[in-house]
XYZ file of C-alpha atoms in Angstrom:
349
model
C 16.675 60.582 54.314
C 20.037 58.744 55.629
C 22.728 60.881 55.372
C 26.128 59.477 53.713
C 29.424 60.410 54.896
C 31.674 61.514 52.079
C 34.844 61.098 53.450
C 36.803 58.106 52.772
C 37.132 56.265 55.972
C 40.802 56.475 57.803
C 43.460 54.313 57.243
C 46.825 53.967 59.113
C 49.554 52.918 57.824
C 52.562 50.964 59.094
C 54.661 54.234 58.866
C 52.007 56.057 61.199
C 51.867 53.499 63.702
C 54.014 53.481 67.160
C 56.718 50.962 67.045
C 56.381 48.000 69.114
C 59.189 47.344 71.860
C 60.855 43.918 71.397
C 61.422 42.085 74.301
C 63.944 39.404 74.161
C 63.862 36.362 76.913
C 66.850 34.700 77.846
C 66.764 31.395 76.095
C 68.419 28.689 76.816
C 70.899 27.294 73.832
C 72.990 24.118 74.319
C 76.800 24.038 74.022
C 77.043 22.466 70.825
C 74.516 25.505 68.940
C 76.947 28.179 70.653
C 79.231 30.348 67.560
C 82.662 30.043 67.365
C 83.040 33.774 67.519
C 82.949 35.300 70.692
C 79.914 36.977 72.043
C 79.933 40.755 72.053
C 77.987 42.739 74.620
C 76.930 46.355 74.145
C 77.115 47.257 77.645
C 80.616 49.012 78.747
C 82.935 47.329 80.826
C 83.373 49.108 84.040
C 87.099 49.553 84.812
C 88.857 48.801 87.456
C 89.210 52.006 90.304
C 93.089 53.037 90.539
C 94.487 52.749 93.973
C 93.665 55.777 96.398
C 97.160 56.460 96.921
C 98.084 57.219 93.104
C 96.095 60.388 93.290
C 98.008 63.543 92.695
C 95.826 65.776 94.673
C 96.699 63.633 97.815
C 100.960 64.880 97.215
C 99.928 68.383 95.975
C 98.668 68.411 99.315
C 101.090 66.867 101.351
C 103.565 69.529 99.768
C 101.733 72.347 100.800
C 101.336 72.153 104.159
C 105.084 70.930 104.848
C 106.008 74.305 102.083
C 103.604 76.465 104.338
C 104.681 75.299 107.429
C 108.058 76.011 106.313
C 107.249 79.619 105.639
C 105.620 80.486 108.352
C 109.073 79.237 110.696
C 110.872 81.277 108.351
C 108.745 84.048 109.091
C 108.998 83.746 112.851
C 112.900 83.958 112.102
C 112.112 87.320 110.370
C 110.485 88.392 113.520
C 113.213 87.996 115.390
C 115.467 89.898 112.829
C 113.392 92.774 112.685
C 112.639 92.706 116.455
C 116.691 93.322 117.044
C 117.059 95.295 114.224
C 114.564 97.896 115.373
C 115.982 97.892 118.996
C 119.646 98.080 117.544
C 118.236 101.171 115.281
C 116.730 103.108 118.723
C 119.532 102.660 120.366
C 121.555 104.489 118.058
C 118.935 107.335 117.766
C 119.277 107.626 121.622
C 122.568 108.488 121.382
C 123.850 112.288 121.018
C 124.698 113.540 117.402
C 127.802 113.444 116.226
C 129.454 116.015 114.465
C 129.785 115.968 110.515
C 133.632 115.832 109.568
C 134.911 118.302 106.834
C 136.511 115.535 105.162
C 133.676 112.897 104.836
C 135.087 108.972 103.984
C 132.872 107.829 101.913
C 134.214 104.139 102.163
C 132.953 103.757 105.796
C 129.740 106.275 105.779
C 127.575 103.313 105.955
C 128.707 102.073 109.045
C 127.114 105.470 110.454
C 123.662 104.467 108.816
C 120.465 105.502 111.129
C 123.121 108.114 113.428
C 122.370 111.672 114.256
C 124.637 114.543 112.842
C 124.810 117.886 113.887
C 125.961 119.987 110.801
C 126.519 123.843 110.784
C 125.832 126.072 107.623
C 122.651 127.059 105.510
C 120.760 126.225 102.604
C 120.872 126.492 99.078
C 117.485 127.665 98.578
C 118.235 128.671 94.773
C 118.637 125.248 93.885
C 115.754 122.341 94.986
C 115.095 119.245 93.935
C 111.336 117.781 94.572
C 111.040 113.683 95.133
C 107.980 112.200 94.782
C 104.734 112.349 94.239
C 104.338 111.277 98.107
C 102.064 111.178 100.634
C 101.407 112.463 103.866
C 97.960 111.870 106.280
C 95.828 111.195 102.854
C 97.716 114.592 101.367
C 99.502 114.631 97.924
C 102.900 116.178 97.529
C 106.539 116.074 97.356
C 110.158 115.852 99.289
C 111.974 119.016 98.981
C 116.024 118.182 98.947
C 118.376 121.348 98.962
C 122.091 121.582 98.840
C 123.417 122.405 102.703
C 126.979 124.634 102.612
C 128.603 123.860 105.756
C 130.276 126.342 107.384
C 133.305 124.274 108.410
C 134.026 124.302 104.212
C 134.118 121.007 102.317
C 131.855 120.154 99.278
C 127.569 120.480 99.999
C 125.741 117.736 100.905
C 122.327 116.659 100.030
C 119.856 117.587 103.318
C 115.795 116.266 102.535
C 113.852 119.047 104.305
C 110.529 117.403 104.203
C 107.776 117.573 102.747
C 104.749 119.847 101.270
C 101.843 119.788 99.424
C 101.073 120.270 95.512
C 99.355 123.212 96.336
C 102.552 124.852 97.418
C 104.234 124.136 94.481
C 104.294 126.614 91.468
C 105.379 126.284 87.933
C 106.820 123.082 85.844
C 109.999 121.324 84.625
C 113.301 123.483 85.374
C 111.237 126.540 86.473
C 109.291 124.370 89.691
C 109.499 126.432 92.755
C 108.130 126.471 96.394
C 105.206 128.976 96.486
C 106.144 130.494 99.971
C 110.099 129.279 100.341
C 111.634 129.322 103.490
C 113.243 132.699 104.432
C 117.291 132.742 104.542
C 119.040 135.661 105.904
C 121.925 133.905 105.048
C 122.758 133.116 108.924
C 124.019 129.787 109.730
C 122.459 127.383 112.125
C 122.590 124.608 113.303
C 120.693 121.786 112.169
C 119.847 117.558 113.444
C 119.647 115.896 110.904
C 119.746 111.286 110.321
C 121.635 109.551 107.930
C 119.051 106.941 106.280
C 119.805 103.701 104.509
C 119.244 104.247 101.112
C 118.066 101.388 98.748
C 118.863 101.299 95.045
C 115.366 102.002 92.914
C 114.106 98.668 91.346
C 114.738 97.732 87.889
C 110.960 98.136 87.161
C 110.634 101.418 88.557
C 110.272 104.334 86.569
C 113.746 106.674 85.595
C 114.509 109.913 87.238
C 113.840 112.711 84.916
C 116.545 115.501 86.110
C 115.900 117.853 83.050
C 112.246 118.012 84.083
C 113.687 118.197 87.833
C 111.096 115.090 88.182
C 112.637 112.698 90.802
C 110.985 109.344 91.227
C 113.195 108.271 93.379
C 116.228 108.997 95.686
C 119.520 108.553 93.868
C 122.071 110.332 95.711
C 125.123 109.626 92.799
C 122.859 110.713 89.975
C 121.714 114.066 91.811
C 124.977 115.349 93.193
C 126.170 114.568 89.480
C 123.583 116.349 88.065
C 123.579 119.642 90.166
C 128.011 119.529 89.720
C 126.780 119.184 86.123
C 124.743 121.668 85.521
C 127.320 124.412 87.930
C 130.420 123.381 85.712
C 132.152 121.637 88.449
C 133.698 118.150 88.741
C 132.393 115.263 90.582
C 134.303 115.275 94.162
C 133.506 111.379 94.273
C 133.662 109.759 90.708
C 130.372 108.947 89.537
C 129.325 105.211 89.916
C 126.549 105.784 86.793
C 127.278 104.173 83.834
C 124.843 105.885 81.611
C 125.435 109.207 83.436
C 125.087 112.179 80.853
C 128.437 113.247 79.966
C 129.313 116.840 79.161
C 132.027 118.565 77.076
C 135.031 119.748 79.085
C 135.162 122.998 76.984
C 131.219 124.078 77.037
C 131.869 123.425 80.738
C 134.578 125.855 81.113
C 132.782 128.288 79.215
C 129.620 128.256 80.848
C 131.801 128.540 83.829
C 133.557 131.846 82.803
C 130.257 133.187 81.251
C 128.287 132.513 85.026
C 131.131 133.984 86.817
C 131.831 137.442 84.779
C 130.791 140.702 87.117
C 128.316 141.934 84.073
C 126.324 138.398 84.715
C 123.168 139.421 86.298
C 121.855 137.271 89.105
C 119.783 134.070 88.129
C 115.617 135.497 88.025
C 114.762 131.543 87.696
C 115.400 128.175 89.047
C 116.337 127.076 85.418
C 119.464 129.817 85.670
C 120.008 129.081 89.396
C 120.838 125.501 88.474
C 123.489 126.793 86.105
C 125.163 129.668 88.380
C 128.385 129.105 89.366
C 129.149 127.023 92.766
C 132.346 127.187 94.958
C 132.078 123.745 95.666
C 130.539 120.750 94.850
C 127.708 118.335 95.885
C 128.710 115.060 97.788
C 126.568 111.955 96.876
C 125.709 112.419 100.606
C 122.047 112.055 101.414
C 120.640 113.036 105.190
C 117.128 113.684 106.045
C 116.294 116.743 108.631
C 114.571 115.763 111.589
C 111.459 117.807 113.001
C 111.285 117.700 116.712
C 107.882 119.765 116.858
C 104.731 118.299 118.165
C 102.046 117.045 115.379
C 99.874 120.491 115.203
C 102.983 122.095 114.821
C 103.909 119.985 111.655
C 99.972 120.567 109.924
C 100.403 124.684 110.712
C 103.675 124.397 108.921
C 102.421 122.322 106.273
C 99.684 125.442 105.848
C 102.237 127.922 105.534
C 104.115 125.872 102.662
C 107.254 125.119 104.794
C 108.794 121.636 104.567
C 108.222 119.537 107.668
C 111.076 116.875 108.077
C 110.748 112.936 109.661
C 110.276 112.418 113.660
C 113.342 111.134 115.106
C 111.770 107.885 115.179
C 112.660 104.413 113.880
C 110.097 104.178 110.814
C 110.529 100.372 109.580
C 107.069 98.226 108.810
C 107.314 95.280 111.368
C 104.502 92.722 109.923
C 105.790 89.658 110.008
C 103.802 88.127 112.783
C 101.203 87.824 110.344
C 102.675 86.846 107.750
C 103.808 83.491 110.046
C 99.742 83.412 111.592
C 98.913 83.157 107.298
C 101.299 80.558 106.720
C 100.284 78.116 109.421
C 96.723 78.854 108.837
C 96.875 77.575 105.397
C 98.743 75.032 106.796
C 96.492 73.734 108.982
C 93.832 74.031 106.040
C 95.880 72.067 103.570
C 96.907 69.176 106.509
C 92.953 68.783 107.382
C 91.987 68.425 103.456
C 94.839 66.021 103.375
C 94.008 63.748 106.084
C 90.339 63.584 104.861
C 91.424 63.081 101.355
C 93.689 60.101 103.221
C 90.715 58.898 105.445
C 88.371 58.849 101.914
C 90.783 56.663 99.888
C 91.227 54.326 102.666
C 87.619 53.382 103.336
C 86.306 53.610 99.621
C 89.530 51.012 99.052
């Protein structure tokens, strides 16, 4: 028996099978056979390279290492600056403190800037204002600025006693206090103290807060304002703040009678110490105290919650040798890239 397949056999059709690659010769045609129309090849035309020195890489270059080279002169110049301005600023430190006037000018108190004063009096240690937050070896806290009453008379001025820790800080808003204060026995002494340069806060910085007594910054004019303010007296300099808080002539009087009558009891808070009764005002006169102790002795008083004021040292950062060594680094980076970019255009030209 033969056995019979069943299956039809397989065809394949055209659509099934693998196209065939054409392959077309160059043939020779004579003149005469050529079209009229022009011939039109599918392969792009390669354009033509643009000269090596139309590159704006190569002048984006050449810009920055005559801009950076420029800066880093300029920075040398700063140098200098600083170098005399720190040696002019010791040289007044070296010198023995002066003694602070009763009548203070404050047209010419800036040509004292960075001189020691020797003042006589005591603190107001009813009424403190805390700067900050600030920081002192890695430690959180605040400046602590009191009203000094000289004893030679004339309005207060504003004395920064240094600074403490959070820790030694109670209560918030009006009510903030030192923990431990300072003991008075109402004694006065003598005190050292440096009249800093004081730069206006920035326009992006944060606002003082003085009803919170939160202090961002140091704004001699707006403090002494705000402590005359809040005692009933008048400004003895006229207040250069044009948005400074302006108070009723008659609630001031009154709150002036009520904090002076011999049935007032004595202020209990800070909140009420603020608004007792002052025999003279605050001058927009800021000085900082100076500490002449040793370092251990600052961290024991920092312990015991006592303000620790500023070395009598010349504290002004001094880093503009390397600013200049970036600026001629980068450009000696940007004048390599742009000789090699130079070098490059030349010999692919």
């Amino acid at each position: 028996m033969r056995l019979i397949s069943t299956v039809p056999p397989r065809t394949f059709s055209k659509t099934f099978m693998l196209p065939q690659k054409e392959h077309h010769l160059p043939v020779a045609v004579p003149e005469q056979d050529l079209p009229e129309q022009p011939l039109i090849y599918n392969r792009p035309q390669r354009r033509k390279p643009k000269p090596w020195y139309t590159s704006p890489i190569l002048y984006v270059l050449a810009f920055l290492q005559c801009f950076a080279m420029y800066l880093g002169f300029w920075q040398l110049r700063r140098l200098k600056w600083k170098v005399s301005l720190i040696d002019e600023l010791e040289d007044k430190l070296r010198r023995d403190p002066l003694p602070l006037p009763r009548n203070i000018n404050m047209d010419v108190l800036s040509e004292f800037e960075y001189r020691l004063f020797q003042v006589h009096g005591h603190f107001d240690m009813s009424r403190v204002l805390f700067v900050g937050p600030r920081t002192r070896e890695d430690e959180r806290g605040y400046n602590v600025i009191m009203p000094f009453k000289r004893s030679s008379g004339g309005p207060d001025i504003l004395v920064n006693r240094g600074f403490v820790t959070n820790d030694q800080i109670v209560g918030t808003g009006m009510n903030k206090r030192l923990r431990h204060p300072p003991k008075d026995d109402g004694k006065d002494r003598a005190i050292v103290v440096l009249l800093p340069r004081v730069y206006p806060p920035s326009r992006l910085a944060l606002p003082n807060e003085p009803h919170n007594n939160l202090w961002l910054q140091i704004h001699p004019s707006q403090m002494a304002h705000w402590l005359n303010e809040q005692a009933g007296i008048e400004d003895a300099v006229p207040s250069t703040m044009p948005d400074a808080p302006a108070e009723s002539t008659a609630y001031r009087w009154l709150r002036r009678i009520a904090a002076t009558a011999s049935s007032a009891p004595a202020p209990s808070t800070p909140e009420e110490a603020f608004q007792a009764s002052q025999s003279e005002p605050v001058l927009p006169v800021y000085m900082e105290e100076i500490f002449g102790g040793t370092f251990a002795d600052a961290n024991t008083l920092i312990r015991q919650g006592t303000p620790v004021g500023r070395p009598p040292r010349i504290e002004l950062r001094n880093q503009h040798a390397e600013y200049a060594a970036t600026w001629f680094s980068l450009s000696a980076i940007t004048t390599f890239m742009f000789i090699y970019m130079l070098r490059r255009g030349r010999r692919t030209s």
